[in-house]
PDB file of C-alpha atoms in Angstrom:
ATOM      1  CA  UNK A  40      26.782   7.187 -20.030  1.00  0.00           C
ATOM      2  CA  UNK A  41      26.192   3.989 -18.031  1.00  0.00           C
ATOM      3  CA  UNK A  42      22.423   4.543 -17.998  1.00  0.00           C
ATOM      4  CA  UNK A  43      22.345   5.340 -21.731  1.00  0.00           C
ATOM      5  CA  UNK A  44      24.308   2.102 -22.455  1.00  0.00           C
ATOM      6  CA  UNK A  45      21.873  -0.050 -20.626  1.00  0.00           C
ATOM      7  CA  UNK A  46      18.893   1.584 -22.261  1.00  0.00           C
ATOM      8  CA  UNK A  47      20.394   1.016 -25.692  1.00  0.00           C
ATOM      9  CA  UNK A  48      21.041  -2.608 -24.805  1.00  0.00           C
ATOM     10  CA  UNK A  49      17.490  -2.970 -23.533  1.00  0.00           C
ATOM     11  CA  UNK A  50      16.035  -1.698 -26.745  1.00  0.00           C
ATOM     12  CA  UNK A  51      18.303  -3.811 -28.935  1.00  0.00           C
ATOM     13  CA  UNK A  52      17.702  -7.028 -26.992  1.00  0.00           C
ATOM     14  CA  UNK A  53      13.983  -6.515 -26.733  1.00  0.00           C
ATOM     15  CA  UNK A  54      13.844  -5.998 -30.476  1.00  0.00           C
ATOM     16  CA  UNK A  55      15.756  -9.216 -31.097  1.00  0.00           C
ATOM     17  CA  UNK A  56      13.535 -11.014 -28.560  1.00  0.00           C
ATOM     18  CA  UNK A  57      10.218  -9.899 -30.173  1.00  0.00           C
ATOM     19  CA  UNK A  58      11.459 -10.811 -33.616  1.00  0.00           C
ATOM     20  CA  UNK A  59      11.745 -14.511 -32.442  1.00  0.00           C
ATOM     21  CA  UNK A  60       8.834 -16.905 -33.242  1.00  0.00           C
ATOM     22  CA  UNK A  61       6.243 -16.340 -30.502  1.00  0.00           C
ATOM     23  CA  UNK A  62       4.201 -19.055 -28.745  1.00  0.00           C
ATOM     24  CA  UNK A  63       0.566 -19.187 -29.643  1.00  0.00           C
ATOM     25  CA  UNK A  64      -1.061 -16.511 -27.448  1.00  0.00           C
ATOM     26  CA  UNK A  65      -3.283 -16.620 -25.570  1.00  0.00           C
ATOM     27  CA  UNK A  66      -4.086 -20.323 -26.106  1.00  0.00           C
ATOM     28  CA  UNK A  67      -0.629 -21.403 -25.143  1.00  0.00           C
ATOM     29  CA  UNK A  68      -0.897 -20.018 -21.600  1.00  0.00           C
ATOM     30  CA  UNK A  69      -3.289 -21.137 -18.939  1.00  0.00           C
ATOM     31  CA  UNK A  70      -5.303 -18.345 -17.221  1.00  0.00           C
ATOM     32  CA  UNK A  71      -3.191 -17.994 -14.008  1.00  0.00           C
ATOM     33  CA  UNK A  72       0.012 -17.609 -16.108  1.00  0.00           C
ATOM     34  CA  UNK A  73      -1.629 -14.863 -18.352  1.00  0.00           C
ATOM     35  CA  UNK A  74      -2.983 -13.102 -15.184  1.00  0.00           C
ATOM     36  CA  UNK A  75       0.316 -13.199 -13.365  1.00  0.00           C
ATOM     37  CA  UNK A  76       2.203 -11.782 -16.422  1.00  0.00           C
ATOM     38  CA  UNK A  77      -0.374  -9.109 -16.805  1.00  0.00           C
ATOM     39  CA  UNK A  78      -0.009  -8.105 -12.984  1.00  0.00           C
ATOM     40  CA  UNK A  79       3.696  -8.012 -13.508  1.00  0.00           C
ATOM     41  CA  UNK A  80       3.367  -5.852 -16.593  1.00  0.00           C
ATOM     42  CA  UNK A  81       0.854  -3.348 -15.024  1.00  0.00           C
ATOM     43  CA  UNK A  82       2.797  -3.227 -11.727  1.00  0.00           C
ATOM     44  CA  UNK A  83       6.098  -2.371 -13.530  1.00  0.00           C
ATOM     45  CA  UNK A  84       4.547   0.188 -15.768  1.00  0.00           C
ATOM     46  CA  UNK A  85       2.840   1.897 -12.760  1.00  0.00           C
ATOM     47  CA  UNK A  86       6.123   1.835 -10.928  1.00  0.00           C
ATOM     48  CA  UNK A  87       7.985   3.376 -13.777  1.00  0.00           C
ATOM     49  CA  UNK A  88       5.509   6.113 -14.016  1.00  0.00           C
ATOM     50  CA  UNK A  89       5.664   6.844 -10.221  1.00  0.00           C
ATOM     51  CA  UNK A  90       9.412   6.821 -10.322  1.00  0.00           C
ATOM     52  CA  UNK A  91       9.430   9.234 -13.284  1.00  0.00           C
ATOM     53  CA  UNK A  92       7.037  11.514 -11.344  1.00  0.00           C
ATOM     54  CA  UNK A  93       9.249  11.502  -8.284  1.00  0.00           C
ATOM     55  CA  UNK A  94      12.152  12.406 -10.477  1.00  0.00           C
ATOM     56  CA  UNK A  95      10.415  15.340 -12.071  1.00  0.00           C
ATOM     57  CA  UNK A  96      10.052  16.829  -8.587  1.00  0.00           C
ATOM     58  CA  UNK A  97      13.779  16.777  -8.025  1.00  0.00           C
ATOM     59  CA  UNK A  98      16.087  19.618  -9.025  1.00  0.00           C
ATOM     60  CA  UNK A  99      18.277  19.237 -12.105  1.00  0.00           C
ATOM     61  CA  UNK A 100      21.560  17.314 -11.392  1.00  0.00           C
ATOM     62  CA  UNK A 101      20.145  15.420  -8.397  1.00  0.00           C
ATOM     63  CA  UNK A 102      18.152  12.650 -10.076  1.00  0.00           C
ATOM     64  CA  UNK A 103      20.558   9.747 -10.727  1.00  0.00           C
ATOM     65  CA  UNK A 104      18.844   7.361  -8.415  1.00  0.00           C
ATOM     66  CA  UNK A 105      15.432   8.233  -9.879  1.00  0.00           C
ATOM     67  CA  UNK A 106      16.709   7.753 -13.511  1.00  0.00           C
ATOM     68  CA  UNK A 107      18.325   4.365 -12.736  1.00  0.00           C
ATOM     69  CA  UNK A 108      15.235   3.201 -10.841  1.00  0.00           C
ATOM     70  CA  UNK A 109      12.978   4.407 -13.473  1.00  0.00           C
ATOM     71  CA  UNK A 110      14.903   2.314 -16.115  1.00  0.00           C
ATOM     72  CA  UNK A 111      14.793  -0.672 -13.886  1.00  0.00           C
ATOM     73  CA  UNK A 112      10.977  -0.572 -13.853  1.00  0.00           C
ATOM     74  CA  UNK A 113      10.569   0.449 -17.484  1.00  0.00           C
ATOM     75  CA  UNK A 114      12.786  -2.395 -18.856  1.00  0.00           C
ATOM     76  CA  UNK A 115      10.958  -4.945 -16.587  1.00  0.00           C
ATOM     77  CA  UNK A 116       7.578  -3.598 -17.827  1.00  0.00           C
ATOM     78  CA  UNK A 117       8.642  -4.098 -21.534  1.00  0.00           C
ATOM     79  CA  UNK A 118       9.868  -7.577 -20.722  1.00  0.00           C
ATOM     80  CA  UNK A 119       6.576  -8.595 -19.046  1.00  0.00           C
ATOM     81  CA  UNK A 120       4.655  -7.108 -21.910  1.00  0.00           C
ATOM     82  CA  UNK A 121       6.747  -9.291 -24.274  1.00  0.00           C
ATOM     83  CA  UNK A 122       6.049 -12.373 -22.152  1.00  0.00           C
ATOM     84  CA  UNK A 123       2.387 -11.653 -21.726  1.00  0.00           C
ATOM     85  CA  UNK A 124       1.909 -11.202 -25.471  1.00  0.00           C
ATOM     86  CA  UNK A 125       3.598 -14.447 -26.253  1.00  0.00           C
ATOM     87  CA  UNK A 126       6.861 -13.066 -27.476  1.00  0.00           C
ATOM     88  CA  UNK A 127      10.296 -13.705 -26.025  1.00  0.00           C
ATOM     89  CA  UNK A 128       9.172 -17.171 -24.968  1.00  0.00           C
ATOM     90  CA  UNK A 129      10.925 -20.370 -26.219  1.00  0.00           C
ATOM     91  CA  UNK A 130       8.764 -23.477 -26.583  1.00  0.00           C
ATOM     92  CA  UNK A 131      11.041 -26.469 -26.064  1.00  0.00           C
ATOM     93  CA  UNK A 132       8.426 -28.676 -27.875  1.00  0.00           C
ATOM     94  CA  UNK A 133       8.593 -31.288 -25.181  1.00  0.00           C
ATOM     95  CA  UNK A 134       5.758 -33.064 -23.516  1.00  0.00           C
ATOM     96  CA  UNK A 135       4.405 -31.718 -21.195  1.00  0.00           C
ATOM     97  CA  UNK A 136       5.022 -28.266 -22.710  1.00  0.00           C
ATOM     98  CA  UNK A 137       8.049 -26.499 -21.236  1.00  0.00           C
ATOM     99  CA  UNK A 138       8.368 -22.763 -21.875  1.00  0.00           C
ATOM    100  CA  UNK A 139      11.582 -20.842 -21.354  1.00  0.00           C
ATOM    101  CA  UNK A 140      10.956 -17.121 -20.822  1.00  0.00           C
ATOM    102  CA  UNK A 141      13.722 -15.487 -22.643  1.00  0.00           C
ATOM    103  CA  UNK A 142      12.409 -12.070 -21.830  1.00  0.00           C
ATOM    104  CA  UNK A 143      12.991 -12.793 -18.174  1.00  0.00           C
ATOM    105  CA  UNK A 144      16.628 -13.230 -18.714  1.00  0.00           C
ATOM    106  CA  UNK A 145      16.968 -10.070 -20.858  1.00  0.00           C
ATOM    107  CA  UNK A 146      15.227  -8.252 -18.101  1.00  0.00           C
ATOM    108  CA  UNK A 147      17.580  -9.505 -15.378  1.00  0.00           C
ATOM    109  CA  UNK A 148      20.735  -9.034 -17.607  1.00  0.00           C
ATOM    110  CA  UNK A 149      19.876  -5.296 -17.659  1.00  0.00           C
ATOM    111  CA  UNK A 150      18.117  -4.576 -14.456  1.00  0.00           C
ATOM    112  CA  UNK A 151      20.010  -6.535 -11.862  1.00  0.00           C
ATOM    113  CA  UNK A 152      23.242  -4.538 -12.563  1.00  0.00           C
ATOM    114  CA  UNK A 153      21.283  -1.336 -12.253  1.00  0.00           C
ATOM    115  CA  UNK A 154      19.869  -2.480  -8.892  1.00  0.00           C
ATOM    116  CA  UNK A 155      23.431  -3.267  -7.784  1.00  0.00           C
ATOM    117  CA  UNK A 156      24.574   0.122  -9.100  1.00  0.00           C
ATOM    118  CA  UNK A 157      22.060   1.832  -6.874  1.00  0.00           C
ATOM    119  CA  UNK A 158      23.454  -0.019  -3.884  1.00  0.00           C
ATOM    120  CA  UNK A 159      27.011   0.731  -4.927  1.00  0.00           C
ATOM    121  CA  UNK A 160      26.213   4.527  -5.184  1.00  0.00           C
ATOM    122  CA  UNK A 161      24.641   4.432  -1.782  1.00  0.00           C
ATOM    123  CA  UNK A 162      27.615   2.588  -0.189  1.00  0.00           C
ATOM    124  CA  UNK A 163      30.159   4.876  -2.076  1.00  0.00           C
ATOM    125  CA  UNK A 164      31.889   1.898  -3.463  1.00  0.00           C
ATOM    126  CA  UNK A 165      35.115   2.471  -5.426  1.00  0.00           C
ATOM    127  CA  UNK A 166      35.179   1.710  -9.079  1.00  0.00           C
ATOM    128  CA  UNK A 167      37.021  -1.574  -8.792  1.00  0.00           C
ATOM    129  CA  UNK A 168      34.554  -2.979  -6.208  1.00  0.00           C
ATOM    130  CA  UNK A 169      31.573  -1.819  -8.340  1.00  0.00           C
ATOM    131  CA  UNK A 170      32.997  -3.551 -11.485  1.00  0.00           C
ATOM    132  CA  UNK A 171      33.561  -6.798  -9.439  1.00  0.00           C
ATOM    133  CA  UNK A 172      29.946  -6.815  -8.141  1.00  0.00           C
ATOM    134  CA  UNK A 173      28.439  -6.032 -11.584  1.00  0.00           C
ATOM    135  CA  UNK A 174      30.720  -8.560 -13.334  1.00  0.00           C
ATOM    136  CA  UNK A 175      29.799 -11.374 -11.046  1.00  0.00           C
ATOM    137  CA  UNK A 176      26.087 -10.477 -11.447  1.00  0.00           C
ATOM    138  CA  UNK A 177      26.203 -10.672 -15.153  1.00  0.00           C
ATOM    139  CA  UNK A 178      28.033 -14.013 -15.136  1.00  0.00           C
ATOM    140  CA  UNK A 179      25.454 -15.279 -12.691  1.00  0.00           C
ATOM    141  CA  UNK A 180      22.570 -14.344 -15.108  1.00  0.00           C
ATOM    142  CA  UNK A 181      24.330 -15.682 -18.128  1.00  0.00           C
ATOM    143  CA  UNK A 182      25.032 -18.990 -16.387  1.00  0.00           C
ATOM    144  CA  UNK A 183      21.349 -19.315 -15.527  1.00  0.00           C
ATOM    145  CA  UNK A 184      20.273 -18.417 -19.072  1.00  0.00           C
ATOM    146  CA  UNK A 185      22.584 -20.973 -20.742  1.00  0.00           C
ATOM    147  CA  UNK A 186      21.626 -23.608 -18.214  1.00  0.00           C
ATOM    148  CA  UNK A 187      17.963 -23.091 -19.055  1.00  0.00           C
ATOM    149  CA  UNK A 188      18.541 -24.013 -22.645  1.00  0.00           C
ATOM    150  CA  UNK A 189      20.814 -27.069 -22.352  1.00  0.00           C
ATOM    151  CA  UNK A 190      19.807 -30.583 -21.394  1.00  0.00           C
ATOM    152  CA  UNK A 191      20.517 -32.329 -18.083  1.00  0.00           C
ATOM    153  CA  UNK A 192      22.875 -32.959 -16.489  1.00  0.00           C
ATOM    154  CA  UNK A 193      24.791 -30.071 -18.146  1.00  0.00           C
ATOM    155  CA  UNK A 194      22.097 -27.556 -17.042  1.00  0.00           C
ATOM    156  CA  UNK A 195      22.770 -28.218 -13.422  1.00  0.00           C
ATOM    157  CA  UNK A 196      26.529 -27.603 -13.893  1.00  0.00           C
ATOM    158  CA  UNK A 197      25.579 -24.169 -15.319  1.00  0.00           C
ATOM    159  CA  UNK A 198      23.161 -23.628 -12.301  1.00  0.00           C
ATOM    160  CA  UNK A 199      25.950 -24.453  -9.881  1.00  0.00           C
ATOM    161  CA  UNK A 200      28.270 -22.179 -11.774  1.00  0.00           C
ATOM    162  CA  UNK A 201      25.762 -19.385 -11.456  1.00  0.00           C
ATOM    163  CA  UNK A 202      25.427 -19.986  -7.720  1.00  0.00           C
ATOM    164  CA  UNK A 203      29.151 -19.452  -7.344  1.00  0.00           C
ATOM    165  CA  UNK A 204      28.921 -16.065  -8.950  1.00  0.00           C
ATOM    166  CA  UNK A 205      25.807 -15.286  -6.796  1.00  0.00           C
ATOM    167  CA  UNK A 206      27.678 -16.063  -3.633  1.00  0.00           C
ATOM    168  CA  UNK A 207      30.333 -13.704  -4.742  1.00  0.00           C
ATOM    169  CA  UNK A 208      27.760 -10.946  -5.218  1.00  0.00           C
ATOM    170  CA  UNK A 209      26.303 -11.620  -1.689  1.00  0.00           C
ATOM    171  CA  UNK A 210      29.748 -11.636  -0.163  1.00  0.00           C
ATOM    172  CA  UNK A 211      30.582  -8.219  -1.731  1.00  0.00           C
ATOM    173  CA  UNK A 212      27.170  -6.840  -0.401  1.00  0.00           C
ATOM    174  CA  UNK A 213      27.886  -8.048   3.137  1.00  0.00           C
ATOM    175  CA  UNK A 214      31.348  -6.756   3.035  1.00  0.00           C
ATOM    176  CA  UNK A 215      30.261  -3.231   1.751  1.00  0.00           C
ATOM    177  CA  UNK A 216      27.428  -3.200   4.391  1.00  0.00           C
ATOM    178  CA  UNK A 217      29.976  -3.694   7.150  1.00  0.00           C
ATOM    179  CA  UNK A 218      32.334  -1.125   5.806  1.00  0.00           C
ATOM    180  CA  UNK A 219      29.530   1.278   5.186  1.00  0.00           C
ATOM    181  CA  UNK A 220      28.544   1.416   8.820  1.00  0.00           C
ATOM    182  CA  UNK A 221      31.918   3.125   9.466  1.00  0.00           C
ATOM    183  CA  UNK A 222      31.983   5.644   6.777  1.00  0.00           C
ATOM    184  CA  UNK A 223      28.323   6.670   6.230  1.00  0.00           C
ATOM    185  CA  UNK A 224      25.911   8.437   8.410  1.00  0.00           C
ATOM    186  CA  UNK A 225      23.544   6.418  10.472  1.00  0.00           C
ATOM    187  CA  UNK A 226      20.454   7.251   8.315  1.00  0.00           C
ATOM    188  CA  UNK A 227      22.249   6.251   5.064  1.00  0.00           C
ATOM    189  CA  UNK A 228      23.702   3.074   6.631  1.00  0.00           C
ATOM    190  CA  UNK A 229      20.136   2.186   7.657  1.00  0.00           C
ATOM    191  CA  UNK A 230      18.732   2.638   4.129  1.00  0.00           C
ATOM    192  CA  UNK A 231      21.616   0.592   2.586  1.00  0.00           C
ATOM    193  CA  UNK A 232      21.033  -2.175   5.223  1.00  0.00           C
ATOM    194  CA  UNK A 233      17.382  -2.390   4.457  1.00  0.00           C
ATOM    195  CA  UNK A 234      17.889  -2.401   0.669  1.00  0.00           C
ATOM    196  CA  UNK A 235      20.689  -4.874   0.884  1.00  0.00           C
ATOM    197  CA  UNK A 236      18.550  -7.229   2.980  1.00  0.00           C
ATOM    198  CA  UNK A 237      15.644  -6.887   0.602  1.00  0.00           C
ATOM    199  CA  UNK A 238      17.848  -7.684  -2.303  1.00  0.00           C
ATOM    200  CA  UNK A 239      19.495 -10.667  -0.568  1.00  0.00           C
ATOM    201  CA  UNK A 240      16.189 -12.237   0.411  1.00  0.00           C
ATOM    202  CA  UNK A 241      14.396 -11.745  -2.851  1.00  0.00           C
ATOM    203  CA  UNK A 242      17.415 -12.776  -5.005  1.00  0.00           C
ATOM    204  CA  UNK A 243      17.670 -16.030  -3.048  1.00  0.00           C
ATOM    205  CA  UNK A 244      14.242 -17.092  -4.297  1.00  0.00           C
ATOM    206  CA  UNK A 245      15.163 -17.041  -7.998  1.00  0.00           C
ATOM    207  CA  UNK A 246      17.630 -19.883  -8.111  1.00  0.00           C
ATOM    208  CA  UNK A 247      15.307 -22.097  -6.071  1.00  0.00           C
ATOM    209  CA  UNK A 248      12.496 -21.412  -8.504  1.00  0.00           C
ATOM    210  CA  UNK A 249      14.914 -22.099 -11.438  1.00  0.00           C
ATOM    211  CA  UNK A 250      15.720 -25.426  -9.922  1.00  0.00           C
ATOM    212  CA  UNK A 251      12.208 -26.463  -9.402  1.00  0.00           C
ATOM    213  CA  UNK A 252      10.692 -24.770 -12.501  1.00  0.00           C
ATOM    214  CA  UNK A 253      10.795 -25.376 -16.239  1.00  0.00           C
ATOM    215  CA  UNK A 254      14.518 -24.447 -16.474  1.00  0.00           C
ATOM    216  CA  UNK A 255      15.514 -27.099 -13.972  1.00  0.00           C
ATOM    217  CA  UNK A 256      13.609 -30.244 -12.817  1.00  0.00           C
ATOM    218  CA  UNK A 257      10.217 -29.127 -14.018  1.00  0.00           C
ATOM    219  CA  UNK A 258       8.421 -30.328 -10.873  1.00  0.00           C
ATOM    220  CA  UNK A 259       6.785 -26.859 -10.322  1.00  0.00           C
ATOM    221  CA  UNK A 260       3.822 -25.959 -12.389  1.00  0.00           C
ATOM    222  CA  UNK A 261       4.095 -23.089 -14.872  1.00  0.00           C
ATOM    223  CA  UNK A 262       1.540 -20.984 -13.168  1.00  0.00           C
ATOM    224  CA  UNK A 263       3.291 -21.337  -9.858  1.00  0.00           C
ATOM    225  CA  UNK A 264       6.608 -20.568 -11.339  1.00  0.00           C
ATOM    226  CA  UNK A 265       5.453 -17.398 -13.116  1.00  0.00           C
ATOM    227  CA  UNK A 266       3.454 -16.356 -10.105  1.00  0.00           C
ATOM    228  CA  UNK A 267       6.365 -16.605  -7.654  1.00  0.00           C
ATOM    229  CA  UNK A 268       8.763 -14.926  -9.997  1.00  0.00           C
ATOM    230  CA  UNK A 269       6.344 -12.099 -10.808  1.00  0.00           C
ATOM    231  CA  UNK A 270       5.651 -11.365  -7.152  1.00  0.00           C
ATOM    232  CA  UNK A 271       9.337 -11.548  -6.378  1.00  0.00           C
ATOM    233  CA  UNK A 272      10.181  -9.214  -9.210  1.00  0.00           C
ATOM    234  CA  UNK A 273       7.699  -6.603  -7.967  1.00  0.00           C
ATOM    235  CA  UNK A 274       9.172  -6.571  -4.510  1.00  0.00           C
ATOM    236  CA  UNK A 275      12.772  -6.707  -5.748  1.00  0.00           C
ATOM    237  CA  UNK A 276      12.336  -3.852  -8.264  1.00  0.00           C
ATOM    238  CA  UNK A 277       9.316  -1.803  -7.327  1.00  0.00           C
ATOM    239  CA  UNK A 278       9.483  -2.319  -3.599  1.00  0.00           C
ATOM    240  CA  UNK A 279      13.265  -1.538  -3.791  1.00  0.00           C
ATOM    241  CA  UNK A 280      12.663   1.614  -5.742  1.00  0.00           C
ATOM    242  CA  UNK A 281       9.794   2.811  -3.522  1.00  0.00           C
ATOM    243  CA  UNK A 282      11.893   2.508  -0.427  1.00  0.00           C
ATOM    244  CA  UNK A 283      14.996   4.044  -2.014  1.00  0.00           C
ATOM    245  CA  UNK A 284      13.376   7.150  -3.521  1.00  0.00           C
ATOM    246  CA  UNK A 285      11.112   7.818  -0.641  1.00  0.00           C
ATOM    247  CA  UNK A 286      14.210   7.765   1.607  1.00  0.00           C
ATOM    248  CA  UNK A 287      16.279   9.735  -0.808  1.00  0.00           C
ATOM    249  CA  UNK A 288      16.810  12.715   1.505  1.00  0.00           C
ATOM    250  CA  UNK A 289      18.209  10.326   4.130  1.00  0.00           C
ATOM    251  CA  UNK A 290      21.068   9.566   1.667  1.00  0.00           C
ATOM    252  CA  UNK A 291      21.600  13.344   1.191  1.00  0.00           C
ATOM    253  CA  UNK A 292      22.194  13.574   4.954  1.00  0.00           C
ATOM    254  CA  UNK A 293      25.082  11.164   4.452  1.00  0.00           C
ATOM    255  CA  UNK A 294      26.701  13.631   2.061  1.00  0.00           C
ATOM    256  CA  UNK A 295      26.697  16.290   4.682  1.00  0.00           C
ATOM    257  CA  UNK A 296      27.930  13.849   7.252  1.00  0.00           C
ATOM    258  CA  UNK A 297      30.949  12.786   4.932  1.00  0.00           C
ATOM    259  CA  UNK A 298      31.612  16.400   3.946  1.00  0.00           C
ATOM    260  CA  UNK A 299      31.811  17.533   7.551  1.00  0.00           C
ATOM    261  CA  UNK A 300      33.883  14.679   8.750  1.00  0.00           C
ATOM    262  CA  UNK A 301      36.340  14.290   5.861  1.00  0.00           C
ATOM    263  CA  UNK A 302      36.209  17.555   4.045  1.00  0.00           C
ATOM    264  CA  UNK A 303      35.251  15.877   0.731  1.00  0.00           C
ATOM    265  CA  UNK A 304      32.962  17.318  -1.869  1.00  0.00           C
ATOM    266  CA  UNK A 305      29.284  16.311  -1.187  1.00  0.00           C
ATOM    267  CA  UNK A 306      28.321  13.663  -3.719  1.00  0.00           C
ATOM    268  CA  UNK A 307      24.725  14.959  -3.674  1.00  0.00           C
ATOM    269  CA  UNK A 308      25.894  17.351  -6.408  1.00  0.00           C
ATOM    270  CA  UNK A 309      26.331  14.310  -8.527  1.00  0.00           C
ATOM    271  CA  UNK A 310      23.559  12.007  -7.649  1.00  0.00           C
TER     272      UNK A 310
END
């Protein structure tokens, strides 16, 4: 039901986004910007296809990680296609031209909770903790999105607010990582540690680019901003998905480990 909800939201928001007045494509973009957006689109589409293939090789009822990870890549692919084709982009009509990529925020609103959901499933977080992590994440993205659209100095207040929520997300990740070392098998704890570290490092790049790019001070060129975000997205989503799904059997070891030590029903039957 959670995955279906996110998919429905993705379709609705992308339809609204593409209905907005587009920038003039391809003239409005410089060549590096177009190329980076194209790389992002192709990379996400290929990643989604590969994740779907891996999921098709799993037995029925044991594909939750594959389904969630597929939607992460598929939603991002649609968002990059919208940006590459000139839709979902807001032209602020300022000199020099300052574009706000709305599709980027639609992508993050839908995919970052799914990434965190993957981590929560691996760490076996309880429902309250999972809601707290996802809630802080959504508020973080919304704060950044609103901040991108309002003038200074208010935009920086929104950025600072988003950073507060971001710190809350990181604190939950660190806390769950420490607790997981005690309740999970060594192999699963290792997977969780790697993915949490990858997520923390890549996510720290986004607010810095926001601050220096078009949303913030505007000191960074559009091509550099788009390039950094695209490469970071590919690592944070496709790199994350590759590592998670290729190490999926290590997580199943954790189910046996928990089952033997606590007598609980293996969660591999569910995920």
